[in-house]
């Protein structure tokens, strides 16, 4: 992939937009001088050699690839003519048809990276509109492989579902960690020790799953077969409705994603 590619990130001053920008610069996918970023109120103190602007159309005009990294509510007032260029949306809920119509291009991609992009550990599912070329696909893969790993999916409903599952990034593991830490403190452990214990368990589990690339069911079953303290905890959590609660939460996220798209 040529570093002469000009990439613009509308919302590059935000958390996710900035994380993607950092990843693609670090990976050598784009030179800082060919990177354009927009912000709403105050220019961030990052990427000093890049083009910063509050004019989103100016960003689009000087870019070959335009990433939309704004909140769906803010997108509804975003008037940018992409002029047939490749547009990649990382917004939840907004469909390919709406993106194509608003930005006047058939070369549209919906993608859903997560906050793991900040450390090049995002998982990004994406789907392309019919006018996307193989060259466009190569660009999309390169961008999101710089951020972690990626998969092209076949249905927009897959993106809507994965908005809740993988788009959550660290939120769900952090939710589990928060519950574990709260219980540890309630049992008298100092907060600092509880935090270190819990964070290490969560981060260590992630690295182990990544290295072994095992099915999570197999990992759980290994502990159940051992019939020790962990098995007792798993049995009790499941009896209390752990699996059902996770399914209910993912269903709520899926429905929210669908509803966000309908409002447009």
mmCIF file of C-alpha atoms in Angstrom:
data_model
loop_
_atom_site.group_PDB
_atom_site.id
_atom_site.type_symbol
_atom_site.label_atom_id
_atom_site.label_comp_id
_atom_site.label_asym_id
_atom_site.label_seq_id
_atom_site.Cartn_x
_atom_site.Cartn_y
_atom_site.Cartn_z
ATOM 1 C CA UNK A 1 0.000 0.000 0.000
ATOM 2 C CA UNK A 2 1.457 3.363 -1.044
ATOM 3 C CA UNK A 3 2.090 5.902 1.714
ATOM 4 C CA UNK A 4 1.194 8.589 -0.827
ATOM 5 C CA UNK A 5 -2.452 7.717 -0.137
ATOM 6 C CA UNK A 6 -4.270 10.737 1.299
ATOM 7 C CA UNK A 7 -6.572 9.822 4.160
ATOM 8 C CA UNK A 8 -8.977 12.154 5.933
ATOM 9 C CA UNK A 9 -10.714 11.414 9.230
ATOM 10 C CA UNK A 10 -13.792 13.474 9.998
ATOM 11 C CA UNK A 11 -13.811 13.420 13.776
ATOM 12 C CA UNK A 12 -10.081 12.772 13.965
ATOM 13 C CA UNK A 13 -9.974 14.877 17.118
ATOM 14 C CA UNK A 14 -12.087 12.290 18.947
ATOM 15 C CA UNK A 15 -11.022 9.159 20.825
ATOM 16 C CA UNK A 16 -11.709 6.557 18.123
ATOM 17 C CA UNK A 17 -10.740 8.786 15.200
ATOM 18 C CA UNK A 18 -7.472 9.664 16.908
ATOM 19 C CA UNK A 19 -6.794 6.009 17.705
ATOM 20 C CA UNK A 20 -7.272 5.021 14.055
ATOM 21 C CA UNK A 21 -5.055 7.896 12.963
ATOM 22 C CA UNK A 22 -2.294 6.819 15.333
ATOM 23 C CA UNK A 23 -2.481 3.209 14.193
ATOM 24 C CA UNK A 24 -2.286 3.933 10.464
ATOM 25 C CA UNK A 25 0.596 6.385 10.946
ATOM 26 C CA UNK A 26 2.498 3.932 13.147
ATOM 27 C CA UNK A 27 1.941 1.171 10.586
ATOM 28 C CA UNK A 28 3.350 3.370 7.823
ATOM 29 C CA UNK A 29 0.100 3.252 5.865
ATOM 30 C CA UNK A 30 -0.020 7.034 5.525
ATOM 31 C CA UNK A 31 2.518 9.790 5.977
ATOM 32 C CA UNK A 32 1.607 12.446 8.532
ATOM 33 C CA UNK A 33 1.596 15.095 5.816
ATOM 34 C CA UNK A 34 -1.022 13.129 3.858
ATOM 35 C CA UNK A 35 -3.286 12.743 6.876
ATOM 36 C CA UNK A 36 -6.144 15.208 7.367
ATOM 37 C CA UNK A 37 -8.165 15.425 10.567
ATOM 38 C CA UNK A 38 -11.121 17.519 11.598
ATOM 39 C CA UNK A 39 -12.234 18.702 15.018
ATOM 40 C CA UNK A 40 -15.287 20.507 16.396
ATOM 41 C CA UNK A 41 -14.092 23.087 18.912
ATOM 42 C CA UNK A 42 -10.399 22.831 19.807
ATOM 43 C CA UNK A 43 -7.539 21.349 17.824
ATOM 44 C CA UNK A 44 -5.905 18.487 19.731
ATOM 45 C CA UNK A 45 -2.174 18.587 20.406
ATOM 46 C CA UNK A 46 -1.405 15.535 18.221
ATOM 47 C CA UNK A 47 -0.073 14.866 14.736
ATOM 48 C CA UNK A 48 1.564 18.294 14.331
ATOM 49 C CA UNK A 49 2.632 17.551 10.748
ATOM 50 C CA UNK A 50 -0.899 16.679 9.624
ATOM 51 C CA UNK A 51 -3.585 18.931 8.204
ATOM 52 C CA UNK A 52 -6.078 19.976 10.873
ATOM 53 C CA UNK A 53 -9.324 21.742 10.050
ATOM 54 C CA UNK A 54 -12.821 22.417 11.344
ATOM 55 C CA UNK A 55 -14.068 22.467 7.721
ATOM 56 C CA UNK A 56 -15.124 18.914 6.874
ATOM 57 C CA UNK A 57 -15.635 19.645 3.190
ATOM 58 C CA UNK A 58 -12.093 20.992 2.935
ATOM 59 C CA UNK A 59 -10.890 17.733 4.490
ATOM 60 C CA UNK A 60 -12.881 15.679 1.991
ATOM 61 C CA UNK A 61 -11.621 17.685 -0.970
ATOM 62 C CA UNK A 62 -7.966 16.975 -0.143
ATOM 63 C CA UNK A 63 -8.429 13.277 0.688
ATOM 64 C CA UNK A 64 -8.580 10.094 -1.399
ATOM 65 C CA UNK A 65 -10.237 8.140 1.421
ATOM 66 C CA UNK A 66 -12.654 9.685 3.911
ATOM 67 C CA UNK A 67 -13.356 8.095 7.298
ATOM 68 C CA UNK A 68 -16.448 9.204 9.184
ATOM 69 C CA UNK A 69 -15.768 8.976 12.916
ATOM 70 C CA UNK A 70 -18.542 11.027 14.486
ATOM 71 C CA UNK A 71 -21.581 10.294 16.609
ATOM 72 C CA UNK A 72 -24.650 9.272 14.577
ATOM 73 C CA UNK A 73 -26.551 12.273 15.948
ATOM 74 C CA UNK A 74 -23.797 14.606 14.715
ATOM 75 C CA UNK A 75 -23.711 12.873 11.312
ATOM 76 C CA UNK A 76 -27.323 13.878 10.652
ATOM 77 C CA UNK A 77 -26.194 17.488 10.153
ATOM 78 C CA UNK A 78 -22.944 16.602 8.368
ATOM 79 C CA UNK A 79 -23.130 17.930 4.800
ATOM 80 C CA UNK A 80 -20.071 16.580 2.950
ATOM 81 C CA UNK A 81 -19.933 15.770 -0.761
ATOM 82 C CA UNK A 82 -17.414 12.959 -1.241
ATOM 83 C CA UNK A 83 -17.598 13.230 -5.030
ATOM 84 C CA UNK A 84 -17.423 9.492 -5.689
ATOM 85 C CA UNK A 85 -14.489 8.861 -3.335
ATOM 86 C CA UNK A 86 -14.129 5.947 -0.935
ATOM 87 C CA UNK A 87 -16.039 6.659 2.279
ATOM 88 C CA UNK A 88 -15.611 4.463 5.343
ATOM 89 C CA UNK A 89 -18.044 4.956 8.193
ATOM 90 C CA UNK A 90 -17.180 3.762 11.687
ATOM 91 C CA UNK A 91 -20.526 4.926 13.065
ATOM 92 C CA UNK A 92 -23.057 2.591 14.618
ATOM 93 C CA UNK A 93 -26.456 2.220 12.987
ATOM 94 C CA UNK A 94 -26.145 4.331 9.824
ATOM 95 C CA UNK A 95 -26.713 2.101 6.783
ATOM 96 C CA UNK A 96 -24.902 1.895 3.459
ATOM 97 C CA UNK A 97 -27.803 3.368 1.483
ATOM 98 C CA UNK A 98 -28.058 6.433 3.719
ATOM 99 C CA UNK A 99 -24.290 6.981 3.613
ATOM 100 C CA UNK A 100 -24.181 6.680 -0.164
ATOM 101 C CA UNK A 101 -27.050 9.110 -0.661
ATOM 102 C CA UNK A 102 -25.789 11.704 1.813
ATOM 103 C CA UNK A 103 -22.184 11.747 0.596
ATOM 104 C CA UNK A 104 -22.813 11.255 -3.133
ATOM 105 C CA UNK A 105 -20.727 8.142 -3.654
ATOM 106 C CA UNK A 106 -21.380 4.457 -4.277
ATOM 107 C CA UNK A 107 -17.982 3.509 -2.814
ATOM 108 C CA UNK A 108 -19.157 3.142 0.769
ATOM 109 C CA UNK A 109 -18.088 0.865 3.604
ATOM 110 C CA UNK A 110 -19.592 0.352 7.053
ATOM 111 C CA UNK A 111 -17.050 -0.732 9.649
ATOM 112 C CA UNK A 112 -17.167 -1.120 13.408
ATOM 113 C CA UNK A 113 -13.758 -0.913 15.101
ATOM 114 C CA UNK A 114 -13.493 -0.485 18.851
ATOM 115 C CA UNK A 115 -11.340 1.355 21.369
ATOM 116 C CA UNK A 116 -8.716 -1.392 21.101
ATOM 117 C CA UNK A 117 -7.531 0.473 17.993
ATOM 118 C CA UNK A 118 -5.587 2.685 20.394
ATOM 119 C CA UNK A 119 -3.207 -0.232 21.037
ATOM 120 C CA UNK A 120 -3.632 -1.940 17.627
ATOM 121 C CA UNK A 121 -5.902 -4.595 19.190
ATOM 122 C CA UNK A 122 -9.291 -3.723 17.707
ATOM 123 C CA UNK A 123 -11.476 -6.291 15.998
ATOM 124 C CA UNK A 124 -13.206 -4.635 13.025
ATOM 125 C CA UNK A 125 -16.035 -6.222 11.015
ATOM 126 C CA UNK A 126 -16.998 -4.368 7.844
ATOM 127 C CA UNK A 127 -19.312 -4.560 4.848
ATOM 128 C CA UNK A 128 -19.007 -2.916 1.446
ATOM 129 C CA UNK A 129 -21.529 -1.440 -0.959
ATOM 130 C CA UNK A 130 -21.788 -2.785 -4.503
ATOM 131 C CA UNK A 131 -19.588 -0.139 -6.137
ATOM 132 C CA UNK A 132 -16.533 -0.967 -4.021
ATOM 133 C CA UNK A 133 -13.541 -2.163 -6.060
ATOM 134 C CA UNK A 134 -10.927 -4.761 -5.090
ATOM 135 C CA UNK A 135 -8.505 -1.874 -4.686
ATOM 136 C CA UNK A 136 -10.907 -0.266 -2.228
ATOM 137 C CA UNK A 137 -11.146 -3.534 -0.314
ATOM 138 C CA UNK A 138 -7.360 -3.680 -0.057
ATOM 139 C CA UNK A 139 -7.333 -0.186 1.452
ATOM 140 C CA UNK A 140 -10.039 -1.075 3.961
ATOM 141 C CA UNK A 141 -8.200 -4.227 5.017
ATOM 142 C CA UNK A 142 -4.925 -2.330 5.394
ATOM 143 C CA UNK A 143 -6.494 0.383 7.550
ATOM 144 C CA UNK A 144 -8.167 -2.005 9.965
ATOM 145 C CA UNK A 145 -5.312 -4.485 10.076
ATOM 146 C CA UNK A 146 -3.199 -1.542 11.227
ATOM 147 C CA UNK A 147 -5.735 -1.203 14.046
ATOM 148 C CA UNK A 148 -5.800 -4.944 14.876
ATOM 149 C CA UNK A 149 -7.711 -7.572 12.913
ATOM 150 C CA UNK A 150 -10.644 -7.397 10.494
ATOM 151 C CA UNK A 151 -13.286 -9.438 8.696
ATOM 152 C CA UNK A 152 -15.555 -8.596 5.785
ATOM 153 C CA UNK A 153 -19.109 -9.761 6.530
ATOM 154 C CA UNK A 154 -21.968 -10.387 4.109
ATOM 155 C CA UNK A 155 -24.976 -8.728 5.767
ATOM 156 C CA UNK A 156 -25.579 -5.326 7.318
ATOM 157 C CA UNK A 157 -27.432 -7.105 10.105
ATOM 158 C CA UNK A 158 -24.091 -8.729 10.989
ATOM 159 C CA UNK A 159 -22.610 -5.275 11.536
ATOM 160 C CA UNK A 160 -25.589 -4.251 13.653
ATOM 161 C CA UNK A 161 -25.182 -7.333 15.845
ATOM 162 C CA UNK A 162 -21.409 -6.972 16.131
ATOM 163 C CA UNK A 163 -21.893 -3.330 17.143
ATOM 164 C CA UNK A 164 -22.877 -4.700 20.535
ATOM 165 C CA UNK A 165 -20.548 -7.695 20.670
ATOM 166 C CA UNK A 166 -17.168 -6.486 19.385
ATOM 167 C CA UNK A 167 -17.909 -2.777 19.088
ATOM 168 C CA UNK A 168 -18.058 -2.679 22.869
ATOM 169 C CA UNK A 169 -14.273 -3.073 22.983
ATOM 170 C CA UNK A 170 -13.093 -3.168 26.604
ATOM 171 C CA UNK A 171 -16.505 -2.243 28.039
ATOM 172 C CA UNK A 172 -17.801 -5.743 28.781
ATOM 173 C CA UNK A 173 -14.538 -7.112 30.216
ATOM 174 C CA UNK A 174 -14.350 -3.883 32.257
ATOM 175 C CA UNK A 175 -17.904 -4.483 33.496
ATOM 176 C CA UNK A 176 -16.899 -7.956 34.683
ATOM 177 C CA UNK A 177 -13.729 -6.534 36.222
ATOM 178 C CA UNK A 178 -15.707 -3.842 38.056
ATOM 179 C CA UNK A 179 -18.050 -6.455 39.552
ATOM 180 C CA UNK A 180 -15.099 -8.624 40.612
ATOM 181 C CA UNK A 181 -13.273 -5.673 42.167
ATOM 182 C CA UNK A 182 -16.385 -4.550 44.029
ATOM 183 C CA UNK A 183 -16.769 -8.030 45.501
ATOM 184 C CA UNK A 184 -13.094 -8.171 46.480
ATOM 185 C CA UNK A 185 -13.293 -4.834 48.285
ATOM 186 C CA UNK A 186 -16.489 -5.960 49.998
ATOM 187 C CA UNK A 187 -14.511 -8.924 51.342
ATOM 188 C CA UNK A 188 -11.973 -6.571 52.905
ATOM 189 C CA UNK A 189 -9.190 -6.445 50.321
ATOM 190 C CA UNK A 190 -7.515 -3.034 49.905
ATOM 191 C CA UNK A 191 -8.770 -1.341 46.731
ATOM 192 C CA UNK A 192 -5.283 -1.120 45.218
ATOM 193 C CA UNK A 193 -4.651 -4.844 45.631
ATOM 194 C CA UNK A 194 -8.153 -5.695 44.369
ATOM 195 C CA UNK A 195 -7.658 -3.513 41.289
ATOM 196 C CA UNK A 196 -4.261 -5.012 40.485
ATOM 197 C CA UNK A 197 -5.529 -8.572 40.966
ATOM 198 C CA UNK A 198 -8.591 -8.065 38.784
ATOM 199 C CA UNK A 199 -6.870 -6.107 36.013
ATOM 200 C CA UNK A 200 -4.125 -8.718 35.791
ATOM 201 C CA UNK A 201 -6.661 -11.552 35.566
ATOM 202 C CA UNK A 202 -8.535 -9.807 32.738
ATOM 203 C CA UNK A 203 -5.457 -8.766 30.754
ATOM 204 C CA UNK A 204 -3.785 -12.142 31.249
ATOM 205 C CA UNK A 205 -6.893 -13.960 30.037
ATOM 206 C CA UNK A 206 -6.971 -11.832 26.905
ATOM 207 C CA UNK A 207 -3.344 -12.562 26.082
ATOM 208 C CA UNK A 208 -3.779 -16.276 26.724
ATOM 209 C CA UNK A 209 -6.867 -16.525 24.510
ATOM 210 C CA UNK A 210 -5.076 -14.590 21.786
ATOM 211 C CA UNK A 211 -1.973 -16.799 21.930
ATOM 212 C CA UNK A 212 -3.787 -20.144 22.060
ATOM 213 C CA UNK A 213 -6.681 -19.075 19.808
ATOM 214 C CA UNK A 214 -8.941 -21.602 21.523
ATOM 215 C CA UNK A 215 -12.719 -21.656 21.540
ATOM 216 C CA UNK A 216 -13.860 -19.986 24.805
ATOM 217 C CA UNK A 217 -16.201 -22.931 25.427
ATOM 218 C CA UNK A 218 -13.174 -25.238 25.515
ATOM 219 C CA UNK A 219 -11.407 -23.054 28.072
ATOM 220 C CA UNK A 220 -14.483 -22.987 30.305
ATOM 221 C CA UNK A 221 -14.942 -26.738 29.993
ATOM 222 C CA UNK A 222 -11.351 -27.342 31.041
ATOM 223 C CA UNK A 223 -12.030 -25.601 34.352
ATOM 224 C CA UNK A 224 -15.374 -27.335 34.774
ATOM 225 C CA UNK A 225 -13.740 -30.724 34.258
ATOM 226 C CA UNK A 226 -11.210 -29.955 36.993
ATOM 227 C CA UNK A 227 -14.110 -29.499 39.465
ATOM 228 C CA UNK A 228 -12.235 -27.026 41.629
ATOM 229 C CA UNK A 229 -13.001 -23.554 42.988
ATOM 230 C CA UNK A 230 -13.340 -22.018 39.516
ATOM 231 C CA UNK A 231 -15.857 -24.665 38.489
ATOM 232 C CA UNK A 232 -17.898 -23.901 41.597
ATOM 233 C CA UNK A 233 -17.897 -20.209 40.704
ATOM 234 C CA UNK A 234 -18.881 -20.865 37.065
ATOM 235 C CA UNK A 235 -21.747 -23.154 38.093
ATOM 236 C CA UNK A 236 -23.051 -20.554 40.546
ATOM 237 C CA UNK A 237 -22.768 -17.667 38.040
ATOM 238 C CA UNK A 238 -24.638 -19.625 35.401
ATOM 239 C CA UNK A 239 -27.334 -20.654 37.853
ATOM 240 C CA UNK A 240 -27.783 -16.967 38.695
ATOM 241 C CA UNK A 241 -28.418 -16.213 35.007
ATOM 242 C CA UNK A 242 -24.996 -15.128 33.743
ATOM 243 C CA UNK A 243 -25.425 -16.487 30.187
ATOM 244 C CA UNK A 244 -28.975 -15.147 29.917
ATOM 245 C CA UNK A 245 -27.885 -11.698 31.110
ATOM 246 C CA UNK A 246 -25.143 -11.525 28.467
ATOM 247 C CA UNK A 247 -27.584 -12.585 25.732
ATOM 248 C CA UNK A 248 -30.113 -10.011 26.908
ATOM 249 C CA UNK A 249 -27.487 -7.275 26.872
ATOM 250 C CA UNK A 250 -26.298 -8.130 23.364
ATOM 251 C CA UNK A 251 -29.900 -8.192 22.165
ATOM 252 C CA UNK A 252 -30.470 -4.718 23.601
ATOM 253 C CA UNK A 253 -27.339 -3.432 21.841
ATOM 254 C CA UNK A 254 -28.457 -4.983 18.542
ATOM 255 C CA UNK A 255 -31.901 -3.386 18.768
ATOM 256 C CA UNK A 256 -30.331 -0.021 19.637
ATOM 257 C CA UNK A 257 -28.067 -0.217 16.590
ATOM 258 C CA UNK A 258 -31.031 -0.971 14.313
ATOM 259 C CA UNK A 259 -33.101 1.851 15.801
ATOM 260 C CA UNK A 260 -30.279 4.359 15.343
ATOM 261 C CA UNK A 261 -30.267 3.614 11.640
ATOM 262 C CA UNK A 262 -34.034 3.995 11.300
ATOM 263 C CA UNK A 263 -34.013 7.491 12.768
ATOM 264 C CA UNK A 264 -31.915 8.696 9.819
#
